[in-house]
PDB file of C-alpha atoms in Angstrom:
ATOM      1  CA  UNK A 166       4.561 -31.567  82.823  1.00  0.00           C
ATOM      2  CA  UNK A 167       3.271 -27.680  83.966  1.00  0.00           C
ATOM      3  CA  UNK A 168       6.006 -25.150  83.544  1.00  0.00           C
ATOM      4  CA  UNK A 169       7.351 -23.733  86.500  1.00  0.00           C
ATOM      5  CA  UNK A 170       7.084 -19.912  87.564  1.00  0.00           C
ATOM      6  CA  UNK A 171      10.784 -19.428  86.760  1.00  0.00           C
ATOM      7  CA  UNK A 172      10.199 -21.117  83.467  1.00  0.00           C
ATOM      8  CA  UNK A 173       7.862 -18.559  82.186  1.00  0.00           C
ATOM      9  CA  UNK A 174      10.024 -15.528  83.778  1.00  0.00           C
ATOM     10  CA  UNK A 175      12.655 -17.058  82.044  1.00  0.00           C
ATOM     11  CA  UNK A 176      10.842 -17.051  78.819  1.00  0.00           C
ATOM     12  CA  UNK A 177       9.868 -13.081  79.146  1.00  0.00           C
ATOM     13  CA  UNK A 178      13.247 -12.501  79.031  1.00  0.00           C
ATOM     14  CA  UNK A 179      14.224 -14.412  76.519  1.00  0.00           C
ATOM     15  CA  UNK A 180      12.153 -12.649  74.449  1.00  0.00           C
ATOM     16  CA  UNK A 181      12.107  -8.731  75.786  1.00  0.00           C
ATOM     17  CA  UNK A 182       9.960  -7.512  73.388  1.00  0.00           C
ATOM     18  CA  UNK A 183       7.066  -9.949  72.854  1.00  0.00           C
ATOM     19  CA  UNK A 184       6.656  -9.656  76.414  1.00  0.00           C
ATOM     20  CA  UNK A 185       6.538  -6.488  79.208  1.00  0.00           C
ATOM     21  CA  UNK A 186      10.540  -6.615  80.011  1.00  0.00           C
ATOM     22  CA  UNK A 187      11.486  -4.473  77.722  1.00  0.00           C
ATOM     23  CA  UNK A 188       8.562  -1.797  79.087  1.00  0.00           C
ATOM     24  CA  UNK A 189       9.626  -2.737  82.227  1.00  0.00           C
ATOM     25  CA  UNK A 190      13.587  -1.973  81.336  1.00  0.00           C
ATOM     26  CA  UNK A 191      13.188   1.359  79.877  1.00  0.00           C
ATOM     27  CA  UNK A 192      11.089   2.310  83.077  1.00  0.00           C
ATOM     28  CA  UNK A 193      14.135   0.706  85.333  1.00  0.00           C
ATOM     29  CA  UNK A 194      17.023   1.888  83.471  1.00  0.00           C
ATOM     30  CA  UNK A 195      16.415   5.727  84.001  1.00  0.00           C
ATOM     31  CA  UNK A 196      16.349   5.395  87.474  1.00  0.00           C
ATOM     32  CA  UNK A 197      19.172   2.709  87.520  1.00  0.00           C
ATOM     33  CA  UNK A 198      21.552   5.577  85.744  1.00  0.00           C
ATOM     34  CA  UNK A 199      20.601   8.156  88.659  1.00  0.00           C
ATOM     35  CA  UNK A 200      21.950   5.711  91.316  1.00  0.00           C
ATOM     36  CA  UNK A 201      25.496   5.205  92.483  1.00  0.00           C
ATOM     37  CA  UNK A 202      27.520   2.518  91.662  1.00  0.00           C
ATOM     38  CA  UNK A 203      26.813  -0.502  93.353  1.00  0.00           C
ATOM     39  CA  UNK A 204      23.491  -0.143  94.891  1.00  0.00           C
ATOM     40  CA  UNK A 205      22.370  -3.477  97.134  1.00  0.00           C
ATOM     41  CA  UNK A 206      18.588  -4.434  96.191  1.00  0.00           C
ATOM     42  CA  UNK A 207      15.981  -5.843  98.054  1.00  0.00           C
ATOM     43  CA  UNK A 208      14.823  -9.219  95.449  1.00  0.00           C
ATOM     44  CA  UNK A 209      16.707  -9.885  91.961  1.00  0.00           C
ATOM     45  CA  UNK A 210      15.406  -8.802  89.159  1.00  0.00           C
ATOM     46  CA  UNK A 211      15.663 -11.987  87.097  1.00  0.00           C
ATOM     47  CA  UNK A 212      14.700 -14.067  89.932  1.00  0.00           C
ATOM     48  CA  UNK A 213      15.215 -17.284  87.527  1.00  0.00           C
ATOM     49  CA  UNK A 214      18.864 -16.565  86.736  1.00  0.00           C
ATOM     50  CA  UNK A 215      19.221 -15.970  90.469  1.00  0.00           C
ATOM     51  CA  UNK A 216      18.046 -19.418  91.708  1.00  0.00           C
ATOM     52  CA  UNK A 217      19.888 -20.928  88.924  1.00  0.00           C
ATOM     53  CA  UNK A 218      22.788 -19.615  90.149  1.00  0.00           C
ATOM     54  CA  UNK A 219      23.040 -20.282  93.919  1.00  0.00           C
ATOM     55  CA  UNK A 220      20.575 -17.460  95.260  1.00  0.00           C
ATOM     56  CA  UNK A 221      18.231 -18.569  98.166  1.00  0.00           C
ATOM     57  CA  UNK A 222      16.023 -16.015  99.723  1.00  0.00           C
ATOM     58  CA  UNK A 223      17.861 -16.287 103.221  1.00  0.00           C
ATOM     59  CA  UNK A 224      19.907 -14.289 106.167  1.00  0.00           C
ATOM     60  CA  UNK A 225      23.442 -14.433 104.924  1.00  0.00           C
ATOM     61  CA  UNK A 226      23.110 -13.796 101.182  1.00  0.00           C
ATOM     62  CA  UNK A 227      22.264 -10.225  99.099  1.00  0.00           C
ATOM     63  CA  UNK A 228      22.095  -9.136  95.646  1.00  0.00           C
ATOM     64  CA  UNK A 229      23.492  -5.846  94.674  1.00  0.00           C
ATOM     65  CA  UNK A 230      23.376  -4.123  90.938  1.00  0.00           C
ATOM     66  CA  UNK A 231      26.475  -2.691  89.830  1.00  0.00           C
ATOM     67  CA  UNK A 232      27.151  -0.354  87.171  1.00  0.00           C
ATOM     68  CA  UNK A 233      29.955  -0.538  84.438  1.00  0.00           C
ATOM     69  CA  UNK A 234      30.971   1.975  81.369  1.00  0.00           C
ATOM     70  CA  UNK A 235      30.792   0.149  78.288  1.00  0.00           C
ATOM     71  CA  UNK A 236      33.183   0.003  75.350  1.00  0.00           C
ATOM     72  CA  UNK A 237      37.080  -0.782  75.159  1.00  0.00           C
ATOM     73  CA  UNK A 238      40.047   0.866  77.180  1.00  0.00           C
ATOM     74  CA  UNK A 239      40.621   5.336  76.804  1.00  0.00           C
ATOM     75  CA  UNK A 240      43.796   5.446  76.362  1.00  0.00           C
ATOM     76  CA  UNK A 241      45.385   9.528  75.259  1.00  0.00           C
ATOM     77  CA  UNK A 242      46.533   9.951  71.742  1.00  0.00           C
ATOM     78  CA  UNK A 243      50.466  10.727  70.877  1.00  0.00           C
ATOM     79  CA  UNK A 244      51.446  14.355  70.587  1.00  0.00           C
ATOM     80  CA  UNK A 245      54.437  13.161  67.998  1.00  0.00           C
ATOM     81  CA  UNK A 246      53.907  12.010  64.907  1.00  0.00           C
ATOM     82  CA  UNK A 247      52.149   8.723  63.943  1.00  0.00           C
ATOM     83  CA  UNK A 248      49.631   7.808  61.931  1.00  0.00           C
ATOM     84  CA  UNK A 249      46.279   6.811  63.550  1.00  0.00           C
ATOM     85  CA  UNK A 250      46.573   3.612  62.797  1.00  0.00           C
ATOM     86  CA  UNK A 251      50.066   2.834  64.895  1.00  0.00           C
ATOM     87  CA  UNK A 252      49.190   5.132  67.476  1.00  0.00           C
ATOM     88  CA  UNK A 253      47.666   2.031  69.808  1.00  0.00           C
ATOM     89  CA  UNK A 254      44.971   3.793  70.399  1.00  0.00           C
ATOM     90  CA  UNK A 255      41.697   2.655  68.528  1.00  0.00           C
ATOM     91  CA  UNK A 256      40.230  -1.048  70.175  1.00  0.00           C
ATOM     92  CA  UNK A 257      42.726  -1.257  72.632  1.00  0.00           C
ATOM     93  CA  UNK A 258      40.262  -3.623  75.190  1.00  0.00           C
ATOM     94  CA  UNK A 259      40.297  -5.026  79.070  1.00  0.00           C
ATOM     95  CA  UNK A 260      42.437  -7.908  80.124  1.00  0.00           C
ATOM     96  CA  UNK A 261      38.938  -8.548  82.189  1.00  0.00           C
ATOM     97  CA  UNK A 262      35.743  -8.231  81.130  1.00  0.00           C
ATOM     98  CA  UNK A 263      33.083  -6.161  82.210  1.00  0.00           C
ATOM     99  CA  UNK A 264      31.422  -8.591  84.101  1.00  0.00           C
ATOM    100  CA  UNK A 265      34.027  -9.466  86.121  1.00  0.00           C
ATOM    101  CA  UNK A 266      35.335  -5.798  86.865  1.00  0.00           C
ATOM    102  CA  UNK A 267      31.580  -5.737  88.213  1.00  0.00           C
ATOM    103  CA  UNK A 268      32.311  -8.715  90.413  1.00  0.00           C
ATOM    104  CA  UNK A 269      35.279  -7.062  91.979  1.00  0.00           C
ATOM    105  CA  UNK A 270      33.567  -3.780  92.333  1.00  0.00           C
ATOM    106  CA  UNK A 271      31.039  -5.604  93.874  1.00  0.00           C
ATOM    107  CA  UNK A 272      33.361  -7.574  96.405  1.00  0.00           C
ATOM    108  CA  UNK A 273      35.291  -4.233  97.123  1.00  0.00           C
ATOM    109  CA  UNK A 274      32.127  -2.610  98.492  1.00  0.00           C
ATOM    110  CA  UNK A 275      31.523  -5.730 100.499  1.00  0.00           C
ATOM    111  CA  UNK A 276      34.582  -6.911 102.388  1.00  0.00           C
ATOM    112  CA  UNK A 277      33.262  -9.465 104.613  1.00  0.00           C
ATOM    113  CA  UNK A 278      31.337 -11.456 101.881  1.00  0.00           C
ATOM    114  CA  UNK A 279      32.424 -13.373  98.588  1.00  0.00           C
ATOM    115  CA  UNK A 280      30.690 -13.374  95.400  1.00  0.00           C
ATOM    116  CA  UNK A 281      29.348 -16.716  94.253  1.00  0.00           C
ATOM    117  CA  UNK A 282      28.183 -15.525  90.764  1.00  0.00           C
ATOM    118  CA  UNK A 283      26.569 -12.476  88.799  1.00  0.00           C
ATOM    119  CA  UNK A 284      24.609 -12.010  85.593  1.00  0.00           C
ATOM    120  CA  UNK A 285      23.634  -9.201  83.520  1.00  0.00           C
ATOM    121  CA  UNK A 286      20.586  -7.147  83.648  1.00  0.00           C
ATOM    122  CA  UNK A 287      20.288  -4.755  80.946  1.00  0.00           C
ATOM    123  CA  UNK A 288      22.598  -2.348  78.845  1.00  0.00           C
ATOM    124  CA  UNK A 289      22.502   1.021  76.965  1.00  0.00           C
ATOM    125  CA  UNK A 290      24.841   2.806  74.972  1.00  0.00           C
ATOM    126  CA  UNK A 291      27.221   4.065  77.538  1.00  0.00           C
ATOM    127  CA  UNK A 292      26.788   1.158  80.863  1.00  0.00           C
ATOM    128  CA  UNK A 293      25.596  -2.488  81.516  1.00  0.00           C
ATOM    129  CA  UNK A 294      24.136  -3.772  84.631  1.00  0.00           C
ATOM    130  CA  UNK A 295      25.086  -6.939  86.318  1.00  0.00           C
ATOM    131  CA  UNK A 296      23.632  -8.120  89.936  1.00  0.00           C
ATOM    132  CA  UNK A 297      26.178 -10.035  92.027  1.00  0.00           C
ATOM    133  CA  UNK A 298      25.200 -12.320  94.370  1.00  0.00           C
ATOM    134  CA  UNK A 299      27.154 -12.522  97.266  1.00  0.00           C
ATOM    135  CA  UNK A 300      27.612 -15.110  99.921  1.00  0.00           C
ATOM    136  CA  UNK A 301      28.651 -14.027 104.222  1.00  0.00           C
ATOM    137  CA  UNK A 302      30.812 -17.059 104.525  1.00  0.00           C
ATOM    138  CA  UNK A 303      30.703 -16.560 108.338  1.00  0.00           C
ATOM    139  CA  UNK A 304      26.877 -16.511 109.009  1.00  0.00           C
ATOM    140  CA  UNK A 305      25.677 -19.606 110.738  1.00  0.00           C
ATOM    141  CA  UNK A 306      22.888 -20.223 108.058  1.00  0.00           C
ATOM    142  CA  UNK A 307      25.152 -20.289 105.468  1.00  0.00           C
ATOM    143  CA  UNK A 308      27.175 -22.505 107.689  1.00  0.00           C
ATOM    144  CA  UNK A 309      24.550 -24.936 108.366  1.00  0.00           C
ATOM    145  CA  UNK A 310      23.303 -24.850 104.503  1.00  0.00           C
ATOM    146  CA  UNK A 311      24.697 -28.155 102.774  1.00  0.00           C
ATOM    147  CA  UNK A 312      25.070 -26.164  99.481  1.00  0.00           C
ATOM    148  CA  UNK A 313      26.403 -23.304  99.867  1.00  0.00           C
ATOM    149  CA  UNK A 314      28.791 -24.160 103.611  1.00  0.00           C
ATOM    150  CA  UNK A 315      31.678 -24.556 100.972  1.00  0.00           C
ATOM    151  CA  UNK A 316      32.118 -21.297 100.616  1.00  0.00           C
ATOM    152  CA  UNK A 317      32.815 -20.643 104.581  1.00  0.00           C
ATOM    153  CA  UNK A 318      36.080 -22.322 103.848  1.00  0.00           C
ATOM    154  CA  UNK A 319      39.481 -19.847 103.954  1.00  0.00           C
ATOM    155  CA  UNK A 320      40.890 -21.078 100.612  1.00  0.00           C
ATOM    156  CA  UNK A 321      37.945 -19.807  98.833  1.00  0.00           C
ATOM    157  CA  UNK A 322      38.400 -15.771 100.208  1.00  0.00           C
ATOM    158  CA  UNK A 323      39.181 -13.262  97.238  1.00  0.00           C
ATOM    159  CA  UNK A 324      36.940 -15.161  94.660  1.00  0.00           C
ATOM    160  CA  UNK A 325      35.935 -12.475  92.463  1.00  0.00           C
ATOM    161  CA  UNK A 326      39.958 -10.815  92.953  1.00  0.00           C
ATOM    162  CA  UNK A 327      41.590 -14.216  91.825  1.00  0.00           C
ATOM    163  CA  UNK A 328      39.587 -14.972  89.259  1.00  0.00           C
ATOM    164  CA  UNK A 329      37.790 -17.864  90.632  1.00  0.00           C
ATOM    165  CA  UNK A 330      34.256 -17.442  89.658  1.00  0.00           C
ATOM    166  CA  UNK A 331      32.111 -18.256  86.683  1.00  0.00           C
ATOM    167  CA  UNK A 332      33.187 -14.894  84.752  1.00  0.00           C
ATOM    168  CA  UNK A 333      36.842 -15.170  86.750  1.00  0.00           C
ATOM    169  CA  UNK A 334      37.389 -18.359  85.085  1.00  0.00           C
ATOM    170  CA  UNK A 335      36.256 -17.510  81.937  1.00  0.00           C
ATOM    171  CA  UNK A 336      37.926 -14.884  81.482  1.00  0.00           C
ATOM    172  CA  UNK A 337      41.446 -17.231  82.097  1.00  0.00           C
ATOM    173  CA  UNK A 338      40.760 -19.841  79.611  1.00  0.00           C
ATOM    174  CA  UNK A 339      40.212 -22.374  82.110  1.00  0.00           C
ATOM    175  CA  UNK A 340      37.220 -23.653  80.762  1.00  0.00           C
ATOM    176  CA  UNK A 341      38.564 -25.317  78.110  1.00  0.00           C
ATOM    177  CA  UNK A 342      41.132 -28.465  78.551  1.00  0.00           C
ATOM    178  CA  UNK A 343      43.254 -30.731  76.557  1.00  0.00           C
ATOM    179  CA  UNK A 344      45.257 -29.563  73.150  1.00  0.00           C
ATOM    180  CA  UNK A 345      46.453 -25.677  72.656  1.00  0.00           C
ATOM    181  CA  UNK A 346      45.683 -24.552  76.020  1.00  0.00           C
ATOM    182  CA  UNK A 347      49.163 -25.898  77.021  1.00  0.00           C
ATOM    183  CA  UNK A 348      50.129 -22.688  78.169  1.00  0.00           C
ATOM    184  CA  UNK A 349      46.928 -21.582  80.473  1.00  0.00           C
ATOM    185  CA  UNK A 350      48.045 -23.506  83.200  1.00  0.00           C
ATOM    186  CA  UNK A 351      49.620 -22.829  85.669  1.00  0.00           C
ATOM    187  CA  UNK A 352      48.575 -19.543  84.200  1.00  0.00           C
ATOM    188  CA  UNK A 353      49.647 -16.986  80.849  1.00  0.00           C
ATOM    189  CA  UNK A 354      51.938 -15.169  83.077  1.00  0.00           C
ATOM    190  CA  UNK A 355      53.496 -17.833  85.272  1.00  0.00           C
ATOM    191  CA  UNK A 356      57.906 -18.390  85.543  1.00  0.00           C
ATOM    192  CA  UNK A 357      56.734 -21.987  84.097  1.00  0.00           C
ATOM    193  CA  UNK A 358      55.034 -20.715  80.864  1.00  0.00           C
ATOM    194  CA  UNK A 359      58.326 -17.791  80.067  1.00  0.00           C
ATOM    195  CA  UNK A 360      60.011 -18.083  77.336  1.00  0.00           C
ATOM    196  CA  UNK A 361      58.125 -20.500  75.008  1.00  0.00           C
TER     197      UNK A 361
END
């Protein structure tokens, strides 16, 4: 069976320096660090993650690149005395991760649409890049699409906020079911889950 065009994009990335991406993402990356933000793009840039995850090239749905600082929380060191070590200071990380702060960012810039997933795009030492793709749950040809109509539904508004994407869920321990995630669900911080 021939190998699809997505197959072989796939593969360039897979491998970034056997083939042109990682040419192509030192070219990309110093212009992606003089833009803002969350910047909305005209085609993905990994057009096979994309597709695998919901995209369709179609009125109702955009891509936009987002840019997060990398690294663990800043947090200010005590002016009384403590040794470095208790200070609670040094890899003090994110309840979220990075890819989901993106998500919200994302979602915040874009209040009338919902995110249906992200990926990530490249990194250096001080950001990563993710592109969200989000969904306008009140456009008629999202509507009329069999696919993605599911998202035009009211209990599915503040995805990326309450956690309820790919990186959302993730992120919760919900992907994992059965013995020692007893206390996931309802969730870590519910009345139901105190005191055990």
């Amino acid at each position: 069976m021939a190998k699809s065009m997505y197959a072989y994009v796939r593969d360039a990335w897979k491998r970034p320096d056997e083939s042109a991406v990682s040419a192509l993402q030192w070219e990309r990356m110093q212009v992606w660090r003089r833009e803002g933000s969350v910047v909305r793009i005209e085609h993905p840039t990994r057009i096979d993650r994309a597709r695998t995850l919901g995209f369709k090239a179609k009125q109702g749905i955009i891509v936009v690149r987002v840019t997060v600082r990398r690294g663990g929380r800043r947090r200010a060191r005590y002016v009384r005395a403590r040794r470095t070590a208790r200070m609670g200071v040094n890899r003090i990380t994110a309840g979220k991760s990075i890819r989901r702060i993106a998500e919200e960012r994302a979602s915040k810039r874009y209040p009338n649409m919902e995110v249906l997933n992200s990926y990530w795009v490249g990194q250096d030492g001080r950001h990563k890049w993710y592109e969200v793709i989000l969904v306008d749950g009140h456009h008629p040809s999202i509507i009329a699409d069999k696919n993605l109509s599911w998202i035009a539904d009211p209990v599915h508004r503040g995805r990326a906020e309450r956690g309820k994407t790919s990186a959302g869920i993730k992120g919760r321990g919900m992907q994992t079911r059965g013995k020692g995630t007893e206390k996931t669900r309802p969730s870590i911080r519910s009345h139901a889950n105190q005191g055990k």
